């Protein structure tokens, strides 16, 4: 099991936990929209660190992005393995070919 799978399991175990003792439970209780908003905020913070060329800051914000991404997935009942499956299916394709093969919408 990977570190991301371990984190996913921890996040899932916090669904419905005491919001006074778990940030994850508090965030999940606010609903999927708030979880998505928080993910977006963290992504912007990571972008800022990348632009500043702050490697330590980017690593820290990157960890926050990964955590909040997993929380957002959990809020919508999407498993990390579902995301990894999509990545596996794309492996070996050029990005241009993969994007061209996506449904238009």
Coordinates of N, CA and C in Angstrom, one line a residue:
X1 N 0.8 -1.2 0.0 CA 0.0 0.0 0.0 C 0.9 1.2 0.0
X2 N 0.5 2.2 -0.8 CA 1.3 3.4 -0.9 C 1.0 4.4 0.2
X3 N 1.8 5.4 0.3 CA 1.5 6.5 1.2 C 0.2 7.2 0.9
X4 N -0.1 7.4 -0.4 CA -1.3 8.0 -0.8 C -2.5 7.2 -0.4
X5 N -2.4 5.8 -0.5 CA -3.5 4.9 -0.1 C -3.7 5.0 1.4
X6 N -2.5 5.1 2.1 CA -2.6 5.2 3.6 C -3.4 6.5 4.0
X7 N -3.0 7.6 3.3 CA -3.7 8.9 3.5 C -5.2 8.8 3.2
X8 N -5.5 8.2 2.1 CA -6.9 8.0 1.7 C -7.6 7.2 2.8
X9 N -7.1 6.2 3.3 CA -7.7 5.4 4.3 C -8.0 6.2 5.6
X10 N -7.0 7.0 5.9 CA -7.2 7.9 7.1 C -8.3 8.9 6.8
X11 N -8.3 9.5 5.7 CA -9.4 10.4 5.3 C -10.8 9.7 5.4
X12 N -10.9 8.6 4.8 CA -12.1 7.8 4.8 C -12.6 7.5 6.2
X13 N -11.6 7.2 7.1 CA -11.9 6.8 8.5 C -12.4 8.0 9.3
X14 N -12.2 9.2 8.8 CA -12.6 10.4 9.4 C -14.0 10.9 9.0
X15 N -14.5 10.3 8.0 CA -15.9 10.6 7.6 C -16.8 10.4 8.8
X16 N -17.5 11.4 9.2 CA -18.4 11.2 10.3 C -17.8 11.3 11.7
X17 N -16.5 11.5 11.8 CA -15.8 11.6 13.0 C -16.1 12.9 13.7
X18 N -15.6 13.0 14.9 CA -15.9 14.3 15.7 C -15.2 15.4 15.1
X19 N -16.0 16.4 14.7 CA -15.5 17.6 14.0 C -14.7 18.5 14.9
X20 N -14.8 18.3 16.2 CA -14.0 19.1 17.2 C -12.6 18.6 17.3
X21 N -12.4 17.4 16.8 CA -11.0 16.8 17.0 C -10.4 16.4 15.6
X22 N -11.2 16.6 14.5 CA -10.6 16.2 13.2 C -10.9 17.2 12.2
X23 N -9.8 17.8 11.6 CA -10.0 18.8 10.6 C -10.6 18.1 9.3
X24 N -10.2 16.9 9.1 CA -10.8 16.2 7.9 C -12.3 16.0 8.1
X25 N -12.7 15.6 9.2 CA -14.2 15.5 9.5 C -14.9 16.8 9.3
X26 N -14.3 17.9 9.8 CA -14.9 19.2 9.7 C -15.0 19.6 8.3
X27 N -14.0 19.4 7.5 CA -14.0 19.8 6.1 C -15.0 18.9 5.3
X28 N -15.0 17.6 5.5 CA -16.0 16.8 4.8 C -17.4 17.1 5.2
X29 N -17.7 17.5 6.4 CA -19.0 17.9 6.9 C -19.5 19.1 6.2
X30 N -18.6 20.0 5.6 CA -19.0 21.2 4.9 C -19.5 20.9 3.5
X31 N -19.3 19.7 3.1 CA -19.8 19.3 1.8 C -18.7 19.3 0.6
X32 N -19.1 18.6 -0.5 CA -18.2 18.5 -1.6 C -17.7 19.9 -2.2
X33 N -18.6 20.8 -2.2 CA -18.3 22.1 -2.8 C -17.2 22.8 -2.0
X34 N -17.3 22.8 -0.7 CA -16.3 23.4 0.2 C -15.0 22.6 0.0
X35 N -15.0 21.3 -0.1 CA -13.8 20.5 -0.3 C -13.1 20.9 -1.6
X36 N -13.9 21.1 -2.6 CA -13.4 21.5 -3.9 C -12.8 22.9 -3.8
X37 N -13.4 23.8 -3.2 CA -12.9 25.1 -3.0 C -11.6 25.1 -2.3
X38 N -11.5 24.3 -1.2 CA -10.3 24.3 -0.5 C -9.1 23.7 -1.3
X39 N -9.4 22.7 -2.1 CA -8.5 22.1 -3.0 C -7.9 23.2 -4.0
X40 N -8.8 24.0 -4.5 CA -8.5 25.1 -5.4 C -7.5 26.1 -4.7
X41 N -7.9 26.4 -3.5 CA -7.0 27.4 -2.7 C -5.6 26.8 -2.6
X42 N -5.5 25.6 -2.2 CA -4.2 24.9 -2.0 C -3.5 24.9 -3.4
X43 N -4.1 24.6 -4.4 CA -3.5 24.5 -5.8 C -2.9 25.9 -6.1
X44 N -3.6 27.0 -5.8 CA -3.1 28.3 -6.1 C -1.9 28.6 -5.2
X45 N -1.9 28.2 -4.0 CA -0.8 28.4 -3.1 C 0.4 27.6 -3.7
X46 N 0.2 26.4 -4.2 CA 1.3 25.7 -4.8 C 1.9 26.4 -6.0
X47 N 1.0 26.9 -6.8 CA 1.4 27.7 -8.0 C 2.3 28.9 -7.6
X48 N 1.9 29.6 -6.6 CA 2.7 30.7 -6.1 C 4.1 30.3 -5.7
X49 N 4.2 29.2 -5.0 CA 5.5 28.7 -4.6 C 6.3 28.3 -5.8
X50 N 5.7 27.7 -6.8 CA 6.4 27.3 -8.0 C 6.9 28.5 -8.7
X51 N 6.1 29.5 -8.8 CA 6.6 30.8 -9.5 C 7.7 31.4 -8.8
X52 N 7.6 31.4 -7.4 CA 8.7 32.0 -6.6 C 10.0 31.1 -6.6
X53 N 9.9 29.9 -7.2 CA 11.0 28.9 -7.2 C 11.4 28.6 -5.8
X54 N 10.4 28.5 -4.9 CA 10.7 28.1 -3.5 C 10.4 26.6 -3.4
X55 N 11.5 25.8 -3.5 CA 11.4 24.3 -3.5 C 10.7 23.8 -2.2
X56 N 11.2 24.3 -1.1 CA 10.6 23.8 0.2 C 9.2 24.2 0.3
X57 N 8.9 25.4 -0.1 CA 7.5 25.9 -0.1 C 6.6 25.1 -1.0
X58 N 7.1 24.8 -2.2 CA 6.4 24.0 -3.2 C 6.1 22.6 -2.7
X59 N 7.1 22.0 -2.0 CA 7.0 20.6 -1.5 C 5.9 20.6 -0.4
X60 N 5.9 21.7 0.5 CA 4.9 21.8 1.5 C 3.5 22.0 0.9
X61 N 3.4 22.9 0.0 CA 2.1 23.2 -0.6 C 1.6 22.0 -1.5
X62 N 2.6 21.3 -2.1 CA 2.3 20.1 -2.8 C 1.6 19.0 -2.0
X63 N 2.2 18.9 -0.8 CA 1.6 17.9 0.2 C 0.1 18.3 0.5
X64 N -0.1 19.6 0.7 CA -1.4 20.1 1.0 C -2.4 19.9 -0.2
X65 N -1.9 20.1 -1.4 CA -2.7 19.8 -2.6 C -3.1 18.3 -2.6
X66 N -2.1 17.4 -2.4 CA -2.4 16.0 -2.5 C -3.5 15.6 -1.4
X67 N -3.3 16.1 -0.2 CA -4.2 15.9 0.9 C -5.6 16.4 0.5
X68 N -5.7 17.6 0.1 CA -7.0 18.2 -0.2 C -7.6 17.6 -1.5
X69 N -6.8 17.1 -2.4 CA -7.3 16.3 -3.5 C -8.0 15.1 -3.1
X70 N -7.4 14.4 -2.2 CA -8.0 13.1 -1.6 C -9.2 13.4 -0.8
X71 N -9.3 14.5 -0.1 CA -10.5 14.9 0.6 C -11.6 15.2 -0.4
X72 N -11.3 15.9 -1.5 CA -12.3 16.2 -2.5 C -12.8 14.9 -3.1
X73 N -11.9 14.0 -3.4 CA -12.4 12.7 -3.9 C -13.3 12.0 -3.0
X74 N -12.9 12.0 -1.7 CA -13.7 11.3 -0.7 C -15.1 11.9 -0.5
X75 N -15.1 13.2 -0.7 CA -16.4 14.0 -0.6 C -17.4 13.6 -1.7
X76 N -16.8 13.1 -2.8 CA -17.7 12.7 -3.9 C -17.7 11.1 -4.1
X77 N -17.1 10.4 -3.1 CA -17.0 9.0 -3.2 C -16.3 8.4 -4.4
X78 N -15.2 9.1 -4.7 CA -14.4 8.6 -5.8 C -13.1 8.1 -5.2
X79 N -12.8 6.9 -5.5 CA -11.6 6.2 -4.9 C -10.3 6.6 -5.6
X80 N -9.2 6.7 -4.9 CA -7.9 7.0 -5.5 C -7.6 6.0 -6.6
X81 N -8.0 4.7 -6.4 CA -7.7 3.7 -7.4 C -8.5 4.0 -8.7
X82 N -9.6 4.7 -8.6 CA -10.3 5.1 -9.9 C -9.4 6.1 -10.7
X83 N -8.8 7.0 -10.0 CA -7.9 8.0 -10.6 C -6.7 7.3 -11.2
X84 N -6.1 6.4 -10.4 CA -4.9 5.7 -10.8 C -5.2 4.8 -12.0
X85 N -6.4 4.3 -12.1 CA -6.8 3.5 -13.2 C -6.8 4.3 -14.5
X86 N -7.4 5.5 -14.4 CA -7.4 6.4 -15.6 C -6.0 6.7 -16.0
X87 N -5.1 7.0 -15.0 CA -3.7 7.2 -15.3 C -3.1 6.0 -16.0
X88 N -3.3 4.8 -15.5 CA -2.8 3.6 -16.1 C -3.3 3.5 -17.5
X89 N -4.5 3.8 -17.8 CA -5.1 3.7 -19.2 C -4.4 4.7 -20.1
X90 N -4.0 5.8 -19.6 CA -3.3 6.8 -20.4 C -1.8 6.6 -20.6
X91 N -1.3 5.7 -19.8 CA 0.2 5.4 -19.9 C 0.6 5.0 -21.3
X92 N 1.6 5.6 -21.8 CA 2.1 5.2 -23.1 C 1.4 6.0 -24.2
X93 N 0.4 6.8 -23.9 CA -0.2 7.7 -24.9 C 0.5 9.0 -24.9
X94 N 0.6 9.6 -26.0 CA 1.1 11.0 -26.0 C 0.0 11.9 -25.4
X95 N 0.3 12.9 -24.7 CA -0.7 13.8 -24.2 C -1.6 14.4 -25.3
X96 N -1.0 14.7 -26.4 CA -1.8 15.2 -27.5 C -2.8 14.2 -28.0
X97 N -2.4 12.9 -28.2 CA -3.3 11.9 -28.6 C -4.4 11.6 -27.6
X98 N -4.0 11.6 -26.3 CA -5.0 11.3 -25.3 C -6.0 12.4 -25.2
X99 N -5.6 13.6 -25.3 CA -6.5 14.7 -25.2 C -7.5 14.7 -26.4
X100 N -6.9 14.4 -27.6 CA -7.8 14.4 -28.8 C -8.8 13.3 -28.8
X101 N -8.5 12.2 -28.0 CA -9.5 11.1 -27.9 C -10.6 11.3 -26.9
X102 N -10.5 12.4 -26.1 CA -11.5 12.6 -25.1 C -12.8 13.1 -25.7
X103 N -14.0 12.7 -25.1 CA -15.2 13.1 -25.7 C -15.4 14.6 -25.7
X104 N -15.9 15.2 -26.7 CA -16.1 16.6 -26.8 C -17.3 17.0 -25.9
X105 N -17.2 18.1 -25.2 CA -18.4 18.4 -24.4 C -18.3 19.7 -23.7

